[in-house]
Amino acid sequence: MPEYARIRGSRRQLWIGAAVLFTLSAAANLASPLYPLYQQTYSMADSTMTALYASYVISCLPSLLLFGSAADAFGRKPVLSAAIGLVSVGTAMFAFDTVGVSGLFAGRVLTGIGLGLGTGAGIALMVEASPARRSWLGSTVATMSFVLGTGAGPILAGGLTEATESLTVPFFAMLGLLLCTAALVLVLRIHKPITRQRWRPTWPSVPGPMRSSFNIAAVTGLLGWAALGLFLALLPSMTESAIPQSSTLASGLIVGSVLVVSAAVQLLAPKLQPRAAQTIGLTLMGIGAALLLSSNLPSLSASTALVLMAIAALATGAGHGLSYWGANREIDVLTPSRQRAGITAALYLAFYAGAGLPAIIVGTIAIGTSLIDAIMIFTLVLLLAVIVFIPIPSLALTTVRRSRAEANTDSEARRSAGHTAWTPPQRAAPTTQPRTHPSGEPLTPFAAERE
């Protein structure tokens, strides 16, 4: 019976999936450096701004829960088309400045739903298109596309707003990119899944053998995206306090540089074991949080504070790239093909929750204190959480670099898992102790048999 698990995707499918994920994440983060300008334009209180940011996160999380597994039942192409349509409508709400504050909220909600809908389908599409000899390529390109898009959005918005002095031009430009992406998806030729399962809004289930790895990856990703969310949502305000004459372009470049560093580091990440990447990434994020706290010392000059902030951004970007790649790659290796979109959506549920935490928590704390003090309190809590969790991913770690033999075994295990979907072989269980994945989890029975 033809299924996604039994079809090797084309290189064209891989890069179209990357374009979709890049554009969706760019559109979702386009407004990041423009929040201060929207607050001035519409005379919004700090609580309203916090609610505006939270509306995107609150709509994205239920979308992942309700529609995360939809691509496993309906197919990748229809779900991606619907996601692009929703994000386009949400972007259009920002493109017309007559919609008011309620229109901004509606646009953020639609964008959040669209991104949540398209995440699992887009990543599954790319993972399935990975070449057999480079099974890591799909997950690596997926994480890089998502991060690069998240960084390109603020840079595009800051640059176009600075050049045109208009809040609507960046969103019209993004509508053009979304239209081009929709055209690519429509001409993409991929097989529809023929399955007996029916889609229904349920919490994605994680197979028992991979539950421990999933929990570790989810917490690592949550901390990584919380560190990144601190820069995405709040760094423009911090930069404005350190440099009163800063522009939207400067804010966009600082925010975007964190994500560009994250994406660049992921080019080197496949040389590491997934658990090693998570451990090293958490360590770098701890260093970044410590430097960000140090930049707020009253005895420092504005230039010194800015330098510390820039170094903190680089460390956080590198740490996020490694931890995000390690968490995503580990789950990609262990996930059964028939459940790929659903489990990926469950993992990204933790990622999006982490990205939304800083703005919501800081906005709540800022009700009783200043914004900068609230940011520092959150940063301190994040630093402590990272320090406590750093040893966890490495508890089962045995090696750091992947050997060539392990890489070949990984490719064989992926091809085998695609045909067996976690079904034990029809013969007596071996008497020897089963081999384990480098992350510490037991291999599937079929992969263990091949070993």
Coordinates of C-alpha atoms in Angstrom, one line a residue:
M1 CA 0.0 0.0 0.0
P2 CA 1.6 3.3 -1.0
E3 CA 2.3 5.6 1.9
Y4 CA 4.6 8.5 2.6
A5 CA 6.7 6.1 4.6
R6 CA 7.4 4.1 1.4
I7 CA 8.1 7.0 -1.0
R8 CA 11.4 8.7 -1.3
G9 CA 10.8 12.4 -2.0
S10 CA 12.6 14.4 -4.7
R11 CA 15.2 17.1 -4.2
R12 CA 12.7 19.5 -5.6
Q13 CA 10.3 18.5 -2.8
L14 CA 13.0 19.2 -0.2
W15 CA 13.7 22.7 -1.4
I16 CA 10.0 23.7 -1.9
G17 CA 9.4 22.5 1.6
A18 CA 12.3 24.7 2.8
A19 CA 10.8 27.7 0.9
V20 CA 7.4 27.1 2.5
L21 CA 8.8 26.9 6.0
F22 CA 11.0 29.9 5.5
T23 CA 8.2 32.1 4.3
L24 CA 5.7 31.0 6.9
S25 CA 8.1 31.7 9.8
A26 CA 9.2 35.0 8.2
A27 CA 5.6 36.2 7.9
A28 CA 4.9 35.1 11.5
N29 CA 7.8 37.2 12.9
L30 CA 7.5 40.2 10.5
A31 CA 6.0 42.5 13.1
S32 CA 8.7 41.9 15.8
P33 CA 10.7 45.1 15.4
L34 CA 7.5 47.2 14.7
Y35 CA 5.8 46.7 18.0
P36 CA 7.1 50.0 19.5
L37 CA 5.8 51.8 16.5
Y38 CA 2.4 50.1 16.7
Q39 CA 2.2 51.1 20.3
Q40 CA 2.8 54.7 19.5
T41 CA 0.5 54.7 16.5
Y42 CA -2.5 53.2 18.3
S43 CA -1.6 54.5 21.8
M44 CA -1.7 51.0 23.2
A45 CA -0.8 50.3 26.8
D46 CA 1.9 47.8 27.8
S47 CA -0.7 45.3 28.8
T48 CA -2.4 45.5 25.4
M49 CA 1.0 45.0 23.7
T50 CA 1.6 41.9 25.8
A51 CA -1.8 40.6 24.9
L52 CA -1.1 41.3 21.2
Y53 CA 2.0 39.1 21.3
A54 CA 0.3 36.5 23.4
S55 CA -2.6 36.2 21.0
Y56 CA -0.2 34.8 18.4
V57 CA 1.3 32.2 20.8
I58 CA -2.1 31.3 22.3
S59 CA -3.6 30.7 18.8
C60 CA -0.5 28.8 17.6
L61 CA -0.5 26.2 20.3
P62 CA -4.1 24.9 19.9
S63 CA -3.5 24.8 16.2
L64 CA -0.6 22.4 16.7
L65 CA -2.8 20.3 18.9
L66 CA -5.8 20.3 16.7
F67 CA -4.2 20.1 13.3
G68 CA -0.7 18.7 14.0
S69 CA -1.6 15.2 12.7
A70 CA -3.9 16.4 9.9
A71 CA -1.1 16.1 7.3
D72 CA -0.8 12.4 8.2
A73 CA -4.4 11.8 7.2
F74 CA -5.1 14.4 4.4
G75 CA -1.6 14.7 2.9
R76 CA 1.2 17.3 3.1
K77 CA 0.1 19.4 0.1
P78 CA -3.5 20.3 1.1
V79 CA -2.5 21.1 4.6
L80 CA 0.4 23.4 3.4
S81 CA -1.9 25.2 1.0
A82 CA -4.4 25.9 3.8
A83 CA -1.6 27.1 6.1
I84 CA -0.3 29.5 3.4
G85 CA -3.8 30.8 2.9
L86 CA -4.4 31.5 6.6
V87 CA -1.0 33.3 7.0
S88 CA -1.7 35.4 3.9
V89 CA -5.1 36.6 5.3
G90 CA -3.4 37.4 8.6
T91 CA -0.6 39.3 6.9
A92 CA -3.2 41.2 4.8
M93 CA -4.8 42.4 8.1
F94 CA -1.5 44.2 8.9
A95 CA -1.1 45.5 5.3
F96 CA -4.2 47.7 5.6
D97 CA -3.7 50.4 8.3
T98 CA -7.5 51.0 8.6
V99 CA -8.2 47.8 10.5
G100 CA -7.2 49.2 13.9
V101 CA -6.2 47.3 17.0
S102 CA -8.8 44.7 16.6
G103 CA -7.5 44.0 13.1
L104 CA -4.0 43.6 14.5
F105 CA -5.2 41.0 16.9
A106 CA -7.2 39.1 14.2
G107 CA -4.1 39.1 12.0
R108 CA -1.9 37.7 14.7
V109 CA -4.4 34.9 15.5
L110 CA -4.7 33.9 11.8
T111 CA -1.0 33.9 11.4
G112 CA -0.5 31.8 14.5
I113 CA -3.1 29.2 13.3
G114 CA -1.5 29.1 9.9
L115 CA 2.0 28.6 11.2
G116 CA 0.8 25.9 13.6
L117 CA -1.0 24.1 10.8
G118 CA 1.9 24.2 8.4
T119 CA 4.8 23.3 10.7
G120 CA 4.3 19.6 11.1
A121 CA 3.4 19.1 7.4
G122 CA 6.3 21.2 6.1
I123 CA 9.0 19.4 8.3
A124 CA 7.5 16.0 7.5
L125 CA 7.6 16.8 3.7
M126 CA 11.3 17.7 4.0
V127 CA 12.4 14.8 6.2
E128 CA 10.7 12.4 3.7
A129 CA 12.7 13.9 0.9
S130 CA 16.1 13.3 2.5
P131 CA 18.6 11.3 0.4
A132 CA 19.2 7.8 1.8
R133 CA 22.9 8.4 2.2
R134 CA 22.3 11.7 4.0
S135 CA 19.3 11.0 6.2
W136 CA 20.1 14.1 8.3
L137 CA 19.6 16.5 5.4
G138 CA 15.9 16.9 5.7
S139 CA 15.8 17.7 9.4
T140 CA 18.8 20.0 9.1
V141 CA 17.4 22.0 6.2
A142 CA 14.0 22.2 8.0
T143 CA 15.5 23.7 11.2
M144 CA 17.7 26.1 9.2
S145 CA 14.8 27.2 7.1
F146 CA 12.6 27.8 10.1
V147 CA 15.3 29.8 11.9
L148 CA 16.4 31.8 8.9
G149 CA 12.8 32.7 8.2
T150 CA 12.3 33.8 11.8
G151 CA 15.3 36.0 11.4
A152 CA 14.6 37.3 7.9
G153 CA 11.1 38.6 9.0
P154 CA 12.4 41.2 11.4
I155 CA 15.3 42.2 9.1
L156 CA 12.9 42.7 6.2
A157 CA 10.4 44.6 8.3
G158 CA 13.1 46.9 9.8
G159 CA 14.8 47.6 6.5
L160 CA 11.6 48.3 4.5
T161 CA 10.1 50.4 7.3
E162 CA 13.3 52.5 7.6
A163 CA 13.5 53.0 3.8
T164 CA 9.8 53.8 3.2
E165 CA 8.7 55.2 6.6
S166 CA 5.6 53.0 6.2
L167 CA 4.3 50.3 8.4
T168 CA 2.4 48.6 5.6
V169 CA 5.0 48.1 2.9
P170 CA 6.7 45.1 4.6
F171 CA 3.4 43.3 4.8
F172 CA 2.6 43.9 1.1
A173 CA 6.1 42.6 0.2
M174 CA 5.4 39.5 2.4
L175 CA 2.1 38.9 0.6
G176 CA 4.0 38.7 -2.7
L177 CA 6.4 36.1 -1.2
L178 CA 3.4 34.1 0.1
L179 CA 1.8 34.1 -3.3
C180 CA 5.0 32.8 -4.9
T181 CA 5.2 30.1 -2.2
A182 CA 1.6 29.0 -2.8
A183 CA 2.3 28.7 -6.5
L184 CA 5.3 26.4 -5.7
V185 CA 3.1 24.2 -3.5
L186 CA 0.3 23.9 -6.1
V187 CA 2.7 22.6 -8.8
L188 CA 4.4 20.2 -6.4
R189 CA 3.8 16.6 -7.4
I190 CA 3.7 14.3 -4.4
H191 CA 1.7 11.2 -3.6
K192 CA -1.3 11.4 -1.3
P193 CA -1.1 9.1 1.7
I194 CA -3.4 6.1 1.6
T195 CA -4.2 5.3 5.2
R196 CA -7.0 3.8 7.2
Q197 CA -6.7 6.4 10.0
R198 CA -9.2 9.2 10.3
W199 CA -8.1 12.6 11.5
R200 CA -9.6 13.9 14.7
P201 CA -8.3 16.6 17.1
T202 CA -6.4 14.6 19.6
W203 CA -3.2 15.1 21.6
P204 CA -0.4 13.5 19.5
S205 CA 0.7 10.2 21.2
V206 CA 4.4 9.4 21.6
P207 CA 5.5 5.8 21.3
G208 CA 6.7 4.4 24.6
P209 CA 10.3 3.5 23.5
M210 CA 11.0 7.1 22.5
R211 CA 9.1 8.9 25.3
S212 CA 12.2 9.6 27.4
S213 CA 14.1 11.1 24.5
F214 CA 11.0 13.1 23.5
N215 CA 10.7 14.7 27.0
I216 CA 14.4 15.6 27.1
A217 CA 14.2 17.1 23.5
A218 CA 11.0 19.0 24.4
V219 CA 12.5 20.6 27.5
T220 CA 15.8 21.4 25.7
G221 CA 13.8 23.0 22.9
L222 CA 11.6 24.9 25.2
L223 CA 14.6 26.5 27.0
G224 CA 16.3 27.2 23.7
W225 CA 13.2 29.0 22.2
A226 CA 12.6 30.8 25.5
A227 CA 16.1 32.2 25.3
L228 CA 15.5 33.1 21.6
G229 CA 12.1 34.6 22.4
L230 CA 13.7 36.9 24.9
F231 CA 15.6 38.5 22.0
L232 CA 12.8 38.3 19.5
A233 CA 10.1 40.0 21.7
L234 CA 12.1 42.1 24.1
L235 CA 15.5 43.0 22.7
P236 CA 14.1 46.0 20.7
S237 CA 12.9 47.5 24.0
M238 CA 16.3 46.8 25.6
T239 CA 18.1 48.3 22.7
E240 CA 16.0 51.4 22.8
S241 CA 16.8 51.9 26.5
A242 CA 20.6 51.5 25.9
I243 CA 20.6 53.5 22.6
P244 CA 17.8 56.1 22.7
Q245 CA 18.4 57.1 19.1
S246 CA 18.2 53.5 17.7
S247 CA 16.2 52.8 14.6
T248 CA 13.9 50.0 13.5
L249 CA 16.6 48.8 11.2
A250 CA 19.0 48.5 14.1
S251 CA 16.5 46.6 16.1
G252 CA 15.7 44.3 13.2
L253 CA 19.4 43.6 12.5
I254 CA 20.1 42.8 16.1
V255 CA 17.1 40.4 16.4
G256 CA 17.8 38.9 13.0
S257 CA 21.5 38.3 13.7
V258 CA 20.7 36.0 16.6
L259 CA 18.8 33.8 14.2
V260 CA 21.3 34.0 11.4
V261 CA 24.0 32.8 13.8
S262 CA 21.6 30.0 14.9
A263 CA 21.2 28.9 11.3
A264 CA 24.9 29.1 10.5
V265 CA 25.8 26.9 13.5
Q266 CA 23.4 24.2 12.3
L267 CA 25.7 23.7 9.3
L268 CA 28.2 22.2 11.8
A269 CA 25.7 20.5 14.0
P270 CA 25.5 17.2 12.0
K271 CA 29.1 16.4 13.0
L272 CA 27.8 16.0 16.6
Q273 CA 25.6 13.5 18.3
P274 CA 22.1 14.9 19.0
R275 CA 22.6 14.7 22.8
A276 CA 26.0 16.4 22.6
A277 CA 24.5 19.2 20.5
Q278 CA 21.8 19.7 23.1
T279 CA 24.3 19.8 26.0
I280 CA 26.7 22.2 24.3
G281 CA 23.8 24.4 23.1
L282 CA 22.4 24.7 26.7
T283 CA 25.8 25.7 28.0
L284 CA 26.2 28.5 25.4
M285 CA 22.7 29.7 26.2
G286 CA 23.6 29.9 29.9
I287 CA 26.6 32.0 29.0
G288 CA 24.4 34.3 26.9
A289 CA 21.9 34.7 29.7
A290 CA 24.7 35.6 32.1
L291 CA 26.1 38.2 29.7
L292 CA 22.7 39.7 29.2
L293 CA 22.3 40.1 32.9
S294 CA 25.8 41.7 33.2
S295 CA 24.9 44.2 30.5
N296 CA 22.3 45.8 32.8
L297 CA 24.9 46.7 35.5
P298 CA 24.5 50.4 36.3
S299 CA 28.2 51.0 36.4
L300 CA 28.6 50.1 32.7
S301 CA 28.7 52.7 30.0
A302 CA 26.2 52.5 27.1
S303 CA 28.8 51.3 24.7
T304 CA 30.0 48.5 27.0
A305 CA 26.5 47.4 27.7
L306 CA 25.9 47.3 23.9
V307 CA 29.0 45.1 23.4
L308 CA 27.9 42.7 26.1
M309 CA 24.4 42.6 24.6
A310 CA 25.9 41.8 21.2
I311 CA 28.1 39.0 22.6
A312 CA 25.1 37.6 24.5
A313 CA 23.2 37.6 21.3
L314 CA 25.9 35.6 19.5
A315 CA 26.2 33.1 22.3
T316 CA 22.5 32.7 22.5
G317 CA 22.2 32.3 18.8
A318 CA 24.9 29.6 18.7
G319 CA 23.4 27.8 21.7
H320 CA 19.9 27.9 20.2
G321 CA 21.1 26.5 16.9
L322 CA 22.8 23.5 18.5
S323 CA 20.1 22.7 21.0
Y324 CA 17.3 23.1 18.5
W325 CA 19.0 21.0 15.9
G326 CA 19.9 18.3 18.5
A327 CA 16.4 18.1 19.8
N328 CA 14.8 18.0 16.4
R329 CA 17.3 15.5 14.9
E330 CA 17.0 13.0 17.8
I331 CA 13.2 12.9 17.5
D332 CA 13.5 12.6 13.7
V333 CA 15.6 9.5 14.0
L334 CA 13.3 7.8 16.4
T335 CA 9.9 8.8 15.0
P336 CA 7.7 6.2 13.1
S337 CA 7.0 7.5 9.6
R338 CA 3.2 7.2 9.9
Q339 CA 3.2 9.5 12.9
R340 CA 5.9 11.9 11.8
A341 CA 3.7 15.0 11.3
G342 CA 1.8 14.5 14.6
I343 CA 4.9 13.9 16.7
T344 CA 6.7 16.8 15.1
A345 CA 3.7 19.0 15.9
A346 CA 3.9 17.8 19.5
L347 CA 7.6 18.7 19.7
Y348 CA 7.0 22.1 18.2
L349 CA 4.3 22.7 20.8
A350 CA 7.1 22.9 23.4
F351 CA 9.2 25.1 21.0
Y352 CA 6.4 27.6 20.5
A353 CA 5.5 27.6 24.1
G354 CA 9.1 28.5 24.9
A355 CA 9.1 31.3 22.3
G356 CA 6.0 32.9 23.7
L357 CA 6.9 32.6 27.4
P358 CA 9.2 35.7 27.6
A359 CA 6.8 38.3 26.4
I360 CA 3.9 36.9 28.5
I361 CA 5.8 36.5 31.7
V362 CA 7.7 39.7 31.4
G363 CA 4.6 41.6 30.5
T364 CA 2.9 40.2 33.7
I365 CA 5.9 41.1 35.9
A366 CA 6.2 44.6 34.4
I367 CA 2.8 45.5 35.8
G368 CA 4.4 45.9 39.2
T369 CA 7.9 47.1 38.1
S370 CA 9.8 48.5 35.2
L371 CA 10.1 46.7 31.9
I372 CA 13.9 46.4 32.1
D373 CA 13.7 45.0 35.7
A374 CA 11.1 42.5 34.5
I375 CA 13.4 41.4 31.6
M376 CA 16.3 40.9 34.1
I377 CA 14.1 38.8 36.4
F378 CA 13.0 36.5 33.6
T379 CA 16.6 36.2 32.4
L380 CA 17.8 35.2 35.8
V381 CA 15.1 32.5 36.1
L382 CA 16.0 31.3 32.6
L383 CA 19.7 31.1 33.6
L384 CA 18.9 29.1 36.6
A385 CA 16.7 26.7 34.7
V386 CA 19.4 26.2 32.0
I387 CA 22.0 25.5 34.7
V388 CA 19.8 22.9 36.3
F389 CA 19.0 21.1 33.0
I390 CA 22.4 21.2 31.4
P391 CA 23.5 17.7 32.7
I392 CA 20.2 15.9 31.7
P393 CA 20.8 15.4 28.0
S394 CA 24.3 14.1 28.5
L395 CA 23.5 11.5 31.2
A396 CA 23.2 8.8 28.5
L397 CA 25.8 10.2 26.2
T398 CA 28.8 8.0 25.3
T399 CA 30.4 9.8 22.4
V400 CA 30.4 13.3 21.0
R401 CA 31.3 12.9 17.3
R402 CA 29.4 10.6 15.0
S403 CA 31.5 7.9 13.4
R404 CA 31.0 7.0 9.7
A405 CA 29.7 3.5 10.7
E406 CA 27.1 5.1 13.0
A407 CA 26.0 7.5 10.2
N408 CA 25.5 4.5 7.8
T409 CA 23.6 2.6 10.5
D410 CA 21.4 5.7 11.0
S411 CA 20.5 5.7 7.3
E412 CA 19.7 2.0 7.4
A413 CA 17.6 2.3 10.4
R414 CA 15.6 5.1 8.8
R415 CA 14.9 3.1 5.7
S416 CA 14.0 0.1 7.7
A417 CA 11.7 2.0 10.0
G418 CA 9.9 3.4 7.0
H419 CA 8.8 -0.1 6.0
T420 CA 8.1 -1.6 9.4
A421 CA 6.6 1.4 11.3
W422 CA 7.8 0.0 14.6
T423 CA 6.4 -3.5 14.0
P424 CA 8.5 -6.3 15.6
P425 CA 9.9 -8.9 13.3
Q426 CA 8.0 -12.2 13.2
R427 CA 10.5 -14.4 14.9
A428 CA 11.8 -15.1 18.4
A429 CA 13.3 -12.2 20.2
P430 CA 17.1 -12.2 20.3
T431 CA 18.7 -13.3 23.6
T432 CA 21.4 -10.7 23.5
Q433 CA 20.9 -7.3 25.1
P434 CA 19.5 -4.9 22.5
R435 CA 21.7 -2.2 21.0
T436 CA 20.9 1.4 21.9
H437 CA 20.6 4.6 19.9
P438 CA 23.5 7.1 20.6
S439 CA 20.9 9.2 22.4
G440 CA 20.4 6.5 25.0
E441 CA 17.1 5.2 23.6
P442 CA 16.7 1.5 22.5
L443 CA 16.6 1.0 18.7
T444 CA 13.4 -0.3 17.1
P445 CA 13.3 -4.1 17.0
F446 CA 13.9 -4.2 13.3
A447 CA 16.9 -1.8 13.5
A448 CA 18.3 -3.9 16.4
E449 CA 17.9 -7.0 14.3
R450 CA 19.9 -5.5 11.5
E451 CA 22.6 -4.5 14.0

